[in-house]
Amino acid sequence: MGLRAVRSSPRPRGAPSATQWAGAHCASGLGMGNAIRALVAFVPTNCCQSYVVKDLWEMPADKMVDLSGKQLRRFPAHVCSFQELVKLYLSDNHLNSLPPELGQLQNLQILALDFNNFKALPQVVCTLKQLCILYLGNNKLCDLPSELSLLQNLRTLWVEANCLTQLPDVVCELRLLKTLHAGSNALRLLPGQLQRLRELRTIWLSGNLLTDFPAVLLHMPFLEVIDVDRNSIRYFPSLAHLSSLKLVIYDHNPCRNAPKVAKGVRRVGRWAEETPEPDPRKARRYALTQVESQDGEAPALPSLLLPPNS
C-alpha cells in the first residue's frame, strides 16, 4: 500500500509564472526566463525581488498572496503593508528568516512556510494571533518556541519532515488544535500532556521511530483518525474503547497483531482483512475529507500520492 500524505500548496492558475512572463518579454523565450529565475536565487537584490513579485504592489482583491516556488531567499518586505491579508503562501523557496514587519499582518489566518530552510521558527510568526492554519513541514526545525502558545486560534499544524526527536511541549498548549501532522520526524514517544487537546481529531505520526503505540492516545476518545504507518510498533493494544475513532492506519509496522477496533472503524494494515476493509486510497481520502470538514475552507490539504511501484 505504502501511502503517504503531503501538502500541496494551492497556486493560482490564472496568473503567469515568472518564467512565462520572461518568455513573453524576451526574444529568447523560456530559456531566458529560466536564466533570470536562476539569477534571482543567487542575487537577492531589490531588482530581482521586483521581478519575481512584479504584480504585488497593491493589496490583492482576494486577500491572498502566493509566492510558492519563486526561488526567494528573503521575504519581499513590501508585502507586509498588505495589512488585510488573510492567506500567505511561501512554500518551496529558500527562506531561513522573516522580517519583524511581518507582524503587521494581524489578519493572517493561513501561513505556509513549508519546503524552506528554517532551522528555527521566526518569533514574528508567534505574534500572528489570528492564525488558524500553519504549515512548517519540510524544514530543519529541531524544536518550536514556547511563544507558539500565543497562537490560541491555531487549528491545523503541520510539522512533518523536520528534525524533531520529541514533540515540543508547546504543542500541547494549543487548545483548539484539531489536526496535527508530525510525520517523518524522529519521534519515539508522545508527551502525556497531549491529552489536554480535547479538540484534536486527527493525528498523523507516520514515518517516525515509535516502538510502542503511544499510550497517551489511549486516553483520547475524541480522536477520529490515527496514523502510525511506517514505525516500529510490534504490538497494538485494543482501540475499541475510542468511541469517536473512524480510521486507524498502522501499515508497515513489524506488529504481531492488528489493533482491535469498534464496529465500523476502518483499518489499514496487516490482518485488516479480518473486518471489511476499503481500498487504502479510499481510506486515506476518507481521512482527508474529515480534516477538510474540520478546518472549514482550508485550501491546502495534503494530496494523495502513491510511491513508485505501488
PDB file of C-alpha atoms in Angstrom:
ATOM      1  CA  MET A   1       0.000   0.000   0.000  1.00  0.00           C
ATOM      2  CA  GLY A   2       2.641   2.493   1.080  1.00  0.00           C
ATOM      3  CA  LEU A   3       0.616   5.665   1.142  1.00  0.00           C
ATOM      4  CA  ARG A   4       1.852   8.915   2.461  1.00  0.00           C
ATOM      5  CA  ALA A   5       0.259  12.329   2.816  1.00  0.00           C
ATOM      6  CA  VAL A   6       1.975  15.527   1.780  1.00  0.00           C
ATOM      7  CA  ARG A   7       0.666  19.035   1.496  1.00  0.00           C
ATOM      8  CA  SER A   8       0.152  20.524  -1.916  1.00  0.00           C
ATOM      9  CA  SER A   9       0.249  24.292  -1.868  1.00  0.00           C
ATOM     10  CA  PRO A  10      -2.570  25.776  -3.896  1.00  0.00           C
ATOM     11  CA  ARG A  11      -1.211  28.114  -6.508  1.00  0.00           C
ATOM     12  CA  PRO A  12      -3.324  30.447  -8.621  1.00  0.00           C
ATOM     13  CA  ARG A  13      -3.657  29.094 -12.155  1.00  0.00           C
ATOM     14  CA  GLY A  14      -4.631  32.355 -13.808  1.00  0.00           C
ATOM     15  CA  ALA A  15      -1.513  34.422 -13.227  1.00  0.00           C
ATOM     16  CA  PRO A  16       1.567  33.734 -15.374  1.00  0.00           C
ATOM     17  CA  SER A  17       4.652  32.358 -13.697  1.00  0.00           C
ATOM     18  CA  ALA A  18       7.928  34.252 -13.608  1.00  0.00           C
ATOM     19  CA  THR A  19       9.238  32.078 -16.412  1.00  0.00           C
ATOM     20  CA  GLN A  20       6.181  32.663 -18.568  1.00  0.00           C
ATOM     21  CA  TRP A  21       6.487  36.415 -18.028  1.00  0.00           C
ATOM     22  CA  ALA A  22      10.119  36.344 -19.096  1.00  0.00           C
ATOM     23  CA  GLY A  23       9.225  34.304 -22.167  1.00  0.00           C
ATOM     24  CA  ALA A  24       6.637  36.871 -23.224  1.00  0.00           C
ATOM     25  CA  HIS A  25       9.072  39.786 -22.896  1.00  0.00           C
ATOM     26  CA  CYS A  26      12.380  38.305 -24.009  1.00  0.00           C
ATOM     27  CA  ALA A  27      13.318  37.251 -27.522  1.00  0.00           C
ATOM     28  CA  SER A  28      14.964  34.092 -26.257  1.00  0.00           C
ATOM     29  CA  GLY A  29      11.730  32.947 -24.625  1.00  0.00           C
ATOM     30  CA  LEU A  30      11.666  30.288 -21.913  1.00  0.00           C
ATOM     31  CA  GLY A  31      15.410  29.822 -21.761  1.00  0.00           C
ATOM     32  CA  MET A  32      15.952  33.451 -20.849  1.00  0.00           C
ATOM     33  CA  GLY A  33      13.182  33.226 -18.270  1.00  0.00           C
ATOM     34  CA  ASN A  34      14.903  30.290 -16.583  1.00  0.00           C
ATOM     35  CA  ALA A  35      18.224  32.113 -16.632  1.00  0.00           C
ATOM     36  CA  ILE A  36      16.721  35.137 -14.903  1.00  0.00           C
ATOM     37  CA  ARG A  37      14.934  32.921 -12.407  1.00  0.00           C
ATOM     38  CA  ALA A  38      18.211  31.210 -11.546  1.00  0.00           C
ATOM     39  CA  LEU A  39      19.830  34.617 -11.106  1.00  0.00           C
ATOM     40  CA  VAL A  40      17.134  35.576  -8.608  1.00  0.00           C
ATOM     41  CA  ALA A  41      18.036  32.616  -6.413  1.00  0.00           C
ATOM     42  CA  PHE A  42      21.629  33.755  -6.016  1.00  0.00           C
ATOM     43  CA  VAL A  43      21.406  37.521  -6.310  1.00  0.00           C
ATOM     44  CA  PRO A  44      18.613  38.651  -3.963  1.00  0.00           C
ATOM     45  CA  THR A  45      18.775  42.300  -4.982  1.00  0.00           C
ATOM     46  CA  ASN A  46      15.823  44.680  -4.949  1.00  0.00           C
ATOM     47  CA  CYS A  47      15.722  44.480  -8.736  1.00  0.00           C
ATOM     48  CA  CYS A  48      15.447  40.690  -8.740  1.00  0.00           C
ATOM     49  CA  GLN A  49      12.837  40.736  -5.983  1.00  0.00           C
ATOM     50  CA  SER A  50      10.826  43.211  -8.018  1.00  0.00           C
ATOM     51  CA  TYR A  51      10.947  40.853 -10.993  1.00  0.00           C
ATOM     52  CA  VAL A  52       9.614  37.899  -9.002  1.00  0.00           C
ATOM     53  CA  VAL A  53       6.812  39.795  -7.248  1.00  0.00           C
ATOM     54  CA  LYS A  54       6.077  42.095 -10.167  1.00  0.00           C
ATOM     55  CA  ASP A  55       2.300  42.144  -9.673  1.00  0.00           C
ATOM     56  CA  LEU A  56       2.304  42.560  -5.911  1.00  0.00           C
ATOM     57  CA  TRP A  57       2.481  46.287  -5.383  1.00  0.00           C
ATOM     58  CA  GLU A  58      -1.184  46.511  -4.434  1.00  0.00           C
ATOM     59  CA  MET A  59      -3.313  44.571  -1.988  1.00  0.00           C
ATOM     60  CA  PRO A  60      -4.791  41.532  -3.846  1.00  0.00           C
ATOM     61  CA  ALA A  61      -8.565  41.579  -4.062  1.00  0.00           C
ATOM     62  CA  ASP A  62      -8.811  38.019  -2.715  1.00  0.00           C
ATOM     63  CA  LYS A  63      -6.564  38.880   0.261  1.00  0.00           C
ATOM     64  CA  MET A  64      -4.164  36.106  -0.714  1.00  0.00           C
ATOM     65  CA  VAL A  65      -0.509  36.216  -1.748  1.00  0.00           C
ATOM     66  CA  ASP A  66       1.075  33.086  -3.187  1.00  0.00           C
ATOM     67  CA  LEU A  67       4.851  33.240  -3.664  1.00  0.00           C
ATOM     68  CA  SER A  68       5.373  29.480  -3.647  1.00  0.00           C
ATOM     69  CA  GLY A  69       8.267  28.184  -5.724  1.00  0.00           C
ATOM     70  CA  LYS A  70       9.711  31.610  -6.562  1.00  0.00           C
ATOM     71  CA  GLN A  71      13.304  30.811  -5.524  1.00  0.00           C
ATOM     72  CA  LEU A  72      13.112  33.501  -2.834  1.00  0.00           C
ATOM     73  CA  ARG A  73      15.952  33.800  -0.350  1.00  0.00           C
ATOM     74  CA  ARG A  74      14.354  36.676   1.510  1.00  0.00           C
ATOM     75  CA  PHE A  75      10.801  37.784   2.042  1.00  0.00           C
ATOM     76  CA  PRO A  76       9.688  40.830  -0.005  1.00  0.00           C
ATOM     77  CA  ALA A  77       9.090  43.290   2.817  1.00  0.00           C
ATOM     78  CA  HIS A  78       6.565  45.442   0.949  1.00  0.00           C
ATOM     79  CA  VAL A  79       4.020  42.594   1.269  1.00  0.00           C
ATOM     80  CA  CYS A  80       3.900  43.453   4.976  1.00  0.00           C
ATOM     81  CA  SER A  81       1.989  46.604   4.035  1.00  0.00           C
ATOM     82  CA  PHE A  82      -0.996  44.474   2.969  1.00  0.00           C
ATOM     83  CA  GLN A  83      -2.483  44.559   6.451  1.00  0.00           C
ATOM     84  CA  GLU A  84      -5.783  42.959   5.386  1.00  0.00           C
ATOM     85  CA  LEU A  85      -4.009  39.870   4.035  1.00  0.00           C
ATOM     86  CA  VAL A  86      -5.637  36.576   5.113  1.00  0.00           C
ATOM     87  CA  LYS A  87      -3.597  33.910   3.280  1.00  0.00           C
ATOM     88  CA  LEU A  88       0.144  33.898   2.644  1.00  0.00           C
ATOM     89  CA  TYR A  89       1.890  31.030   0.848  1.00  0.00           C
ATOM     90  CA  LEU A  90       5.697  30.977   0.869  1.00  0.00           C
ATOM     91  CA  SER A  91       6.191  27.270   0.202  1.00  0.00           C
ATOM     92  CA  ASP A  92       9.108  25.838  -1.748  1.00  0.00           C
ATOM     93  CA  ASN A  93      11.608  28.686  -1.505  1.00  0.00           C
ATOM     94  CA  HIS A  94      14.994  29.190   0.177  1.00  0.00           C
ATOM     95  CA  LEU A  95      13.866  31.227   3.174  1.00  0.00           C
ATOM     96  CA  ASN A  96      15.523  30.918   6.582  1.00  0.00           C
ATOM     97  CA  SER A  97      14.246  34.124   8.200  1.00  0.00           C
ATOM     98  CA  LEU A  98      11.326  36.550   8.127  1.00  0.00           C
ATOM     99  CA  PRO A  99      11.324  40.317   8.790  1.00  0.00           C
ATOM    100  CA  PRO A 100       9.805  41.744  12.001  1.00  0.00           C
ATOM    101  CA  GLU A 101       7.447  43.748   9.794  1.00  0.00           C
ATOM    102  CA  LEU A 102       5.530  40.527   9.128  1.00  0.00           C
ATOM    103  CA  GLY A 103       3.868  41.210  12.485  1.00  0.00           C
ATOM    104  CA  GLN A 104       1.797  43.882  10.746  1.00  0.00           C
ATOM    105  CA  LEU A 105      -0.275  41.130   9.129  1.00  0.00           C
ATOM    106  CA  GLN A 106      -2.562  40.690  12.111  1.00  0.00           C
ATOM    107  CA  ASN A 107      -5.447  39.408   9.958  1.00  0.00           C
ATOM    108  CA  LEU A 108      -3.444  36.492   8.609  1.00  0.00           C
ATOM    109  CA  GLN A 109      -5.226  33.151   9.050  1.00  0.00           C
ATOM    110  CA  ILE A 110      -3.181  30.816   6.839  1.00  0.00           C
ATOM    111  CA  LEU A 111       0.613  30.828   6.624  1.00  0.00           C
ATOM    112  CA  ALA A 112       2.604  28.281   4.605  1.00  0.00           C
ATOM    113  CA  LEU A 113       6.345  28.119   5.252  1.00  0.00           C
ATOM    114  CA  ASP A 114       6.900  24.513   4.237  1.00  0.00           C
ATOM    115  CA  PHE A 115       9.756  23.381   1.978  1.00  0.00           C
ATOM    116  CA  ASN A 116      12.175  26.113   3.057  1.00  0.00           C
ATOM    117  CA  ASN A 117      15.389  26.272   5.113  1.00  0.00           C
ATOM    118  CA  PHE A 118      14.139  27.318   8.534  1.00  0.00           C
ATOM    119  CA  LYS A 119      16.239  25.941  11.395  1.00  0.00           C
ATOM    120  CA  ALA A 120      14.139  27.858  13.923  1.00  0.00           C
ATOM    121  CA  LEU A 121      10.651  29.277  13.680  1.00  0.00           C
ATOM    122  CA  PRO A 122      10.903  33.075  13.394  1.00  0.00           C
ATOM    123  CA  GLN A 123       9.483  34.679  16.544  1.00  0.00           C
ATOM    124  CA  VAL A 124       7.372  37.056  14.482  1.00  0.00           C
ATOM    125  CA  VAL A 125       5.154  34.133  13.426  1.00  0.00           C
ATOM    126  CA  CYS A 126       4.073  33.758  17.046  1.00  0.00           C
ATOM    127  CA  THR A 127       2.657  37.293  17.012  1.00  0.00           C
ATOM    128  CA  LEU A 128       0.109  36.470  14.295  1.00  0.00           C
ATOM    129  CA  LYS A 129      -2.681  35.631  16.722  1.00  0.00           C
ATOM    130  CA  GLN A 130      -5.395  35.072  14.119  1.00  0.00           C
ATOM    131  CA  LEU A 131      -3.538  32.171  12.507  1.00  0.00           C
ATOM    132  CA  CYS A 132      -5.725  29.099  12.083  1.00  0.00           C
ATOM    133  CA  ILE A 133      -3.503  27.020   9.791  1.00  0.00           C
ATOM    134  CA  LEU A 134       0.303  26.887   9.933  1.00  0.00           C
ATOM    135  CA  TYR A 135       2.432  24.780   7.586  1.00  0.00           C
ATOM    136  CA  LEU A 136       6.024  24.219   8.699  1.00  0.00           C
ATOM    137  CA  GLY A 137       6.766  20.889   7.032  1.00  0.00           C
ATOM    138  CA  ASN A 138       9.983  20.010   5.232  1.00  0.00           C
ATOM    139  CA  ASN A 139      12.273  22.424   7.039  1.00  0.00           C
ATOM    140  CA  LYS A 140      15.095  21.814   9.528  1.00  0.00           C
ATOM    141  CA  LEU A 141      13.268  22.507  12.783  1.00  0.00           C
ATOM    142  CA  CYS A 142      14.522  20.723  15.896  1.00  0.00           C
ATOM    143  CA  ASP A 143      12.097  22.457  18.252  1.00  0.00           C
ATOM    144  CA  LEU A 144       9.328  25.039  18.411  1.00  0.00           C
ATOM    145  CA  PRO A 145       9.451  28.206  20.552  1.00  0.00           C
ATOM    146  CA  SER A 146       7.354  28.455  23.711  1.00  0.00           C
ATOM    147  CA  GLU A 147       5.812  31.611  22.245  1.00  0.00           C
ATOM    148  CA  LEU A 148       3.874  29.392  19.834  1.00  0.00           C
ATOM    149  CA  SER A 149       1.350  29.038  22.663  1.00  0.00           C
ATOM    150  CA  LEU A 150       0.212  32.577  21.840  1.00  0.00           C
ATOM    151  CA  LEU A 151      -1.476  31.193  18.715  1.00  0.00           C
ATOM    152  CA  GLN A 152      -4.618  30.155  20.529  1.00  0.00           C
ATOM    153  CA  ASN A 153      -6.700  30.162  17.336  1.00  0.00           C
ATOM    154  CA  LEU A 154      -4.495  27.558  15.662  1.00  0.00           C
ATOM    155  CA  ARG A 155      -6.496  24.584  14.429  1.00  0.00           C
ATOM    156  CA  THR A 156      -4.114  22.921  11.973  1.00  0.00           C
ATOM    157  CA  LEU A 157      -0.376  22.456  12.485  1.00  0.00           C
ATOM    158  CA  TRP A 158       1.904  20.662  10.040  1.00  0.00           C
ATOM    159  CA  VAL A 159       5.454  19.969  11.215  1.00  0.00           C
ATOM    160  CA  GLU A 160       6.133  16.865   9.134  1.00  0.00           C
ATOM    161  CA  ALA A 161       9.591  16.108   7.720  1.00  0.00           C
ATOM    162  CA  ASN A 162      11.638  18.153  10.171  1.00  0.00           C
ATOM    163  CA  CYS A 163      14.268  17.155  12.740  1.00  0.00           C
ATOM    164  CA  LEU A 164      12.036  16.706  15.790  1.00  0.00           C
ATOM    165  CA  THR A 165      13.182  13.995  18.201  1.00  0.00           C
ATOM    166  CA  GLN A 166      10.303  14.770  20.540  1.00  0.00           C
ATOM    167  CA  LEU A 167       7.006  16.566  20.165  1.00  0.00           C
ATOM    168  CA  PRO A 168       7.528  20.055  21.619  1.00  0.00           C
ATOM    169  CA  ASP A 169       5.538  20.571  24.835  1.00  0.00           C
ATOM    170  CA  VAL A 170       4.187  23.847  23.483  1.00  0.00           C
ATOM    171  CA  VAL A 171       2.034  21.905  21.011  1.00  0.00           C
ATOM    172  CA  CYS A 172       0.040  20.643  23.986  1.00  0.00           C
ATOM    173  CA  GLU A 173      -0.946  24.225  24.804  1.00  0.00           C
ATOM    174  CA  LEU A 174      -2.752  24.825  21.500  1.00  0.00           C
ATOM    175  CA  ARG A 175      -6.177  24.118  22.967  1.00  0.00           C
ATOM    176  CA  LEU A 176      -8.180  24.484  19.712  1.00  0.00           C
ATOM    177  CA  LEU A 177      -5.889  22.262  17.632  1.00  0.00           C
ATOM    178  CA  LYS A 178      -7.867  19.804  15.501  1.00  0.00           C
ATOM    179  CA  THR A 179      -5.252  18.443  13.089  1.00  0.00           C
ATOM    180  CA  LEU A 180      -1.629  17.624  13.903  1.00  0.00           C
ATOM    181  CA  HIS A 181       0.741  16.255  11.285  1.00  0.00           C
ATOM    182  CA  ALA A 182       4.079  15.283  12.825  1.00  0.00           C
ATOM    183  CA  GLY A 183       5.046  12.502  10.429  1.00  0.00           C
ATOM    184  CA  SER A 184       8.535  11.871   9.045  1.00  0.00           C
ATOM    185  CA  ASN A 185      10.435  13.079  12.094  1.00  0.00           C
ATOM    186  CA  ALA A 186      12.344  11.054  14.709  1.00  0.00           C
ATOM    187  CA  LEU A 187       9.694  10.845  17.435  1.00  0.00           C
ATOM    188  CA  ARG A 188       9.981   7.920  19.846  1.00  0.00           C
ATOM    189  CA  LEU A 189       7.120   8.848  22.169  1.00  0.00           C
ATOM    190  CA  LEU A 190       4.456  11.476  22.776  1.00  0.00           C
ATOM    191  CA  PRO A 191       4.030  13.655  25.876  1.00  0.00           C
ATOM    192  CA  GLY A 192       1.223  12.788  28.269  1.00  0.00           C
ATOM    193  CA  GLN A 193       0.045  16.398  28.159  1.00  0.00           C
ATOM    194  CA  LEU A 194      -1.205  15.768  24.621  1.00  0.00           C
ATOM    195  CA  GLN A 195      -4.488  14.534  26.052  1.00  0.00           C
ATOM    196  CA  ARG A 196      -5.242  18.146  27.041  1.00  0.00           C
ATOM    197  CA  LEU A 197      -6.014  18.810  23.381  1.00  0.00           C
ATOM    198  CA  ARG A 198      -9.657  17.818  23.611  1.00  0.00           C
ATOM    199  CA  GLU A 199     -10.430  19.344  20.202  1.00  0.00           C
ATOM    200  CA  LEU A 200      -7.838  17.172  18.453  1.00  0.00           C
ATOM    201  CA  ARG A 201      -9.472  14.902  15.895  1.00  0.00           C
ATOM    202  CA  THR A 202      -6.684  13.849  13.509  1.00  0.00           C
ATOM    203  CA  ILE A 203      -3.093  12.935  14.289  1.00  0.00           C
ATOM    204  CA  TRP A 204      -0.554  11.836  11.658  1.00  0.00           C
ATOM    205  CA  LEU A 205       2.556  10.131  13.049  1.00  0.00           C
ATOM    206  CA  SER A 206       3.721   8.075  10.084  1.00  0.00           C
ATOM    207  CA  GLY A 207       7.430   7.632   9.433  1.00  0.00           C
ATOM    208  CA  ASN A 208       8.707   8.131  12.972  1.00  0.00           C
ATOM    209  CA  LEU A 209      10.632   5.889  15.408  1.00  0.00           C
ATOM    210  CA  LEU A 210       7.774   4.715  17.604  1.00  0.00           C
ATOM    211  CA  THR A 211       8.409   1.247  19.039  1.00  0.00           C
ATOM    212  CA  ASP A 212       5.232   1.233  21.127  1.00  0.00           C
ATOM    213  CA  PHE A 213       1.791   2.561  20.365  1.00  0.00           C
ATOM    214  CA  PRO A 214       1.703   5.969  22.131  1.00  0.00           C
ATOM    215  CA  ALA A 215      -0.070   5.360  25.423  1.00  0.00           C
ATOM    216  CA  VAL A 216      -1.460   8.879  25.584  1.00  0.00           C
ATOM    217  CA  LEU A 217      -3.618   8.200  22.529  1.00  0.00           C
ATOM    218  CA  LEU A 218      -5.487   5.547  24.523  1.00  0.00           C
ATOM    219  CA  HIS A 219      -6.805   8.355  26.733  1.00  0.00           C
ATOM    220  CA  MET A 220      -8.083  10.478  23.850  1.00  0.00           C
ATOM    221  CA  PRO A 221     -11.533   9.063  22.979  1.00  0.00           C
ATOM    222  CA  PHE A 222     -12.278  12.131  20.850  1.00  0.00           C
ATOM    223  CA  LEU A 223      -9.710  11.168  18.184  1.00  0.00           C
ATOM    224  CA  GLU A 224     -11.219  10.244  14.822  1.00  0.00           C
ATOM    225  CA  VAL A 225      -8.110   9.475  12.730  1.00  0.00           C
ATOM    226  CA  ILE A 226      -4.848   7.930  13.951  1.00  0.00           C
ATOM    227  CA  ASP A 227      -2.000   7.303  11.507  1.00  0.00           C
ATOM    228  CA  VAL A 228       1.046   5.422  12.824  1.00  0.00           C
ATOM    229  CA  ASP A 229       2.097   3.995   9.457  1.00  0.00           C
ATOM    230  CA  ARG A 230       5.811   3.229   8.944  1.00  0.00           C
ATOM    231  CA  ASN A 231       7.005   2.993  12.521  1.00  0.00           C
ATOM    232  CA  SER A 232       8.469   0.113  14.550  1.00  0.00           C
ATOM    233  CA  ILE A 233       5.448  -0.832  16.630  1.00  0.00           C
ATOM    234  CA  ARG A 234       5.421  -4.553  17.473  1.00  0.00           C
ATOM    235  CA  TYR A 235       2.198  -4.786  19.440  1.00  0.00           C
ATOM    236  CA  PHE A 236      -1.074  -2.876  19.331  1.00  0.00           C
ATOM    237  CA  PRO A 237      -3.338  -2.500  22.351  1.00  0.00           C
ATOM    238  CA  SER A 238      -7.093  -2.530  21.861  1.00  0.00           C
ATOM    239  CA  LEU A 239      -8.534   0.688  20.470  1.00  0.00           C
ATOM    240  CA  ALA A 240     -12.119  -0.500  20.779  1.00  0.00           C
ATOM    241  CA  HIS A 241     -12.863   1.943  23.597  1.00  0.00           C
ATOM    242  CA  LEU A 242     -12.038   5.001  21.465  1.00  0.00           C
ATOM    243  CA  SER A 243     -15.650   5.887  20.783  1.00  0.00           C
ATOM    244  CA  SER A 244     -15.007   8.567  18.119  1.00  0.00           C
ATOM    245  CA  LEU A 245     -12.417   6.612  16.126  1.00  0.00           C
ATOM    246  CA  LYS A 246     -13.236   6.250  12.422  1.00  0.00           C
ATOM    247  CA  LEU A 247      -9.917   5.325  10.828  1.00  0.00           C
ATOM    248  CA  VAL A 248      -6.611   3.858  12.022  1.00  0.00           C
ATOM    249  CA  ILE A 249      -3.660   3.399   9.658  1.00  0.00           C
ATOM    250  CA  TYR A 250      -0.986   1.105  11.081  1.00  0.00           C
ATOM    251  CA  ASP A 251       0.595  -0.407   7.972  1.00  0.00           C
ATOM    252  CA  HIS A 252       4.350  -1.050   7.635  1.00  0.00           C
ATOM    253  CA  ASN A 253       4.943  -1.890  11.304  1.00  0.00           C
ATOM    254  CA  PRO A 254       6.530  -5.166  12.483  1.00  0.00           C
ATOM    255  CA  CYS A 255       3.413  -5.833  14.558  1.00  0.00           C
ATOM    256  CA  ARG A 256       2.269  -9.260  15.782  1.00  0.00           C
ATOM    257  CA  ASN A 257      -1.393  -8.288  15.859  1.00  0.00           C
ATOM    258  CA  ALA A 258      -3.905  -5.876  14.417  1.00  0.00           C
ATOM    259  CA  PRO A 259      -5.428  -3.285  16.745  1.00  0.00           C
ATOM    260  CA  LYS A 260      -8.910  -4.203  17.870  1.00  0.00           C
ATOM    261  CA  VAL A 261     -11.410  -1.532  16.996  1.00  0.00           C
ATOM    262  CA  ALA A 262     -15.107  -0.918  17.455  1.00  0.00           C
ATOM    263  CA  LYS A 263     -17.586  -1.928  14.783  1.00  0.00           C
ATOM    264  CA  GLY A 264     -17.492   0.340  11.764  1.00  0.00           C
ATOM    265  CA  VAL A 265     -13.955   1.628  12.336  1.00  0.00           C
ATOM    266  CA  ARG A 266     -11.776   1.360   9.233  1.00  0.00           C
ATOM    267  CA  ARG A 267      -8.318  -0.126   9.441  1.00  0.00           C
ATOM    268  CA  VAL A 268      -5.388  -0.079   7.032  1.00  0.00           C
ATOM    269  CA  GLY A 269      -2.647  -2.557   7.794  1.00  0.00           C
ATOM    270  CA  ARG A 270      -1.730  -6.192   8.244  1.00  0.00           C
ATOM    271  CA  TRP A 271      -4.618  -8.523   9.082  1.00  0.00           C
ATOM    272  CA  ALA A 272      -7.094  -5.743   8.407  1.00  0.00           C
ATOM    273  CA  GLU A 273      -8.999  -8.125   6.143  1.00  0.00           C
ATOM    274  CA  GLU A 274     -10.437  -9.743   9.275  1.00  0.00           C
ATOM    275  CA  THR A 275     -13.065  -6.994   9.010  1.00  0.00           C
ATOM    276  CA  PRO A 276     -14.401  -5.327   5.857  1.00  0.00           C
ATOM    277  CA  GLU A 277     -11.662  -3.002   4.678  1.00  0.00           C
ATOM    278  CA  PRO A 278     -11.741  -0.318   1.979  1.00  0.00           C
ATOM    279  CA  ASP A 279      -9.053   0.221  -0.590  1.00  0.00           C
ATOM    280  CA  PRO A 280      -6.156   2.128   1.098  1.00  0.00           C
ATOM    281  CA  ARG A 281      -6.577   5.060  -1.276  1.00  0.00           C
ATOM    282  CA  LYS A 282     -10.206   5.373  -0.271  1.00  0.00           C
ATOM    283  CA  ALA A 283      -9.249   5.150   3.386  1.00  0.00           C
ATOM    284  CA  ARG A 284      -6.782   7.984   3.045  1.00  0.00           C
ATOM    285  CA  ARG A 285      -9.275  10.072   1.117  1.00  0.00           C
ATOM    286  CA  TYR A 286     -11.797   9.416   3.854  1.00  0.00           C
ATOM    287  CA  ALA A 287      -9.371  10.751   6.449  1.00  0.00           C
ATOM    288  CA  LEU A 288      -8.608  13.864   4.461  1.00  0.00           C
ATOM    289  CA  THR A 289     -12.308  14.526   3.970  1.00  0.00           C
ATOM    290  CA  GLN A 290     -12.645  14.570   7.730  1.00  0.00           C
ATOM    291  CA  VAL A 291      -9.793  17.055   8.013  1.00  0.00           C
ATOM    292  CA  GLU A 292     -11.414  19.297   5.420  1.00  0.00           C
ATOM    293  CA  SER A 293     -14.716  19.305   7.278  1.00  0.00           C
ATOM    294  CA  GLN A 294     -12.920  20.239  10.493  1.00  0.00           C
ATOM    295  CA  ASP A 295     -10.837  23.050   9.060  1.00  0.00           C
ATOM    296  CA  GLY A 296     -13.584  24.717   7.087  1.00  0.00           C
ATOM    297  CA  GLU A 297     -12.238  26.162   3.860  1.00  0.00           C
ATOM    298  CA  ALA A 298      -8.629  25.141   4.413  1.00  0.00           C
ATOM    299  CA  PRO A 299      -7.336  25.169   0.842  1.00  0.00           C
ATOM    300  CA  ALA A 300      -4.078  23.373   1.399  1.00  0.00           C
ATOM    301  CA  LEU A 301      -4.961  19.873   2.449  1.00  0.00           C
ATOM    302  CA  PRO A 302      -2.494  17.073   1.725  1.00  0.00           C
ATOM    303  CA  SER A 303      -2.782  15.375  -1.655  1.00  0.00           C
ATOM    304  CA  LEU A 304      -2.758  11.629  -2.137  1.00  0.00           C
ATOM    305  CA  LEU A 305       0.480  10.285  -3.525  1.00  0.00           C
ATOM    306  CA  LEU A 306       1.471   6.719  -4.231  1.00  0.00           C
ATOM    307  CA  PRO A 307       5.186   5.905  -4.191  1.00  0.00           C
ATOM    308  CA  PRO A 308       6.675   4.232  -7.247  1.00  0.00           C
ATOM    309  CA  ASN A 309       5.908   0.513  -7.672  1.00  0.00           C
ATOM    310  CA  SER A 310       2.777   0.718  -5.502  1.00  0.00           C
TER     311      SER A 310
END
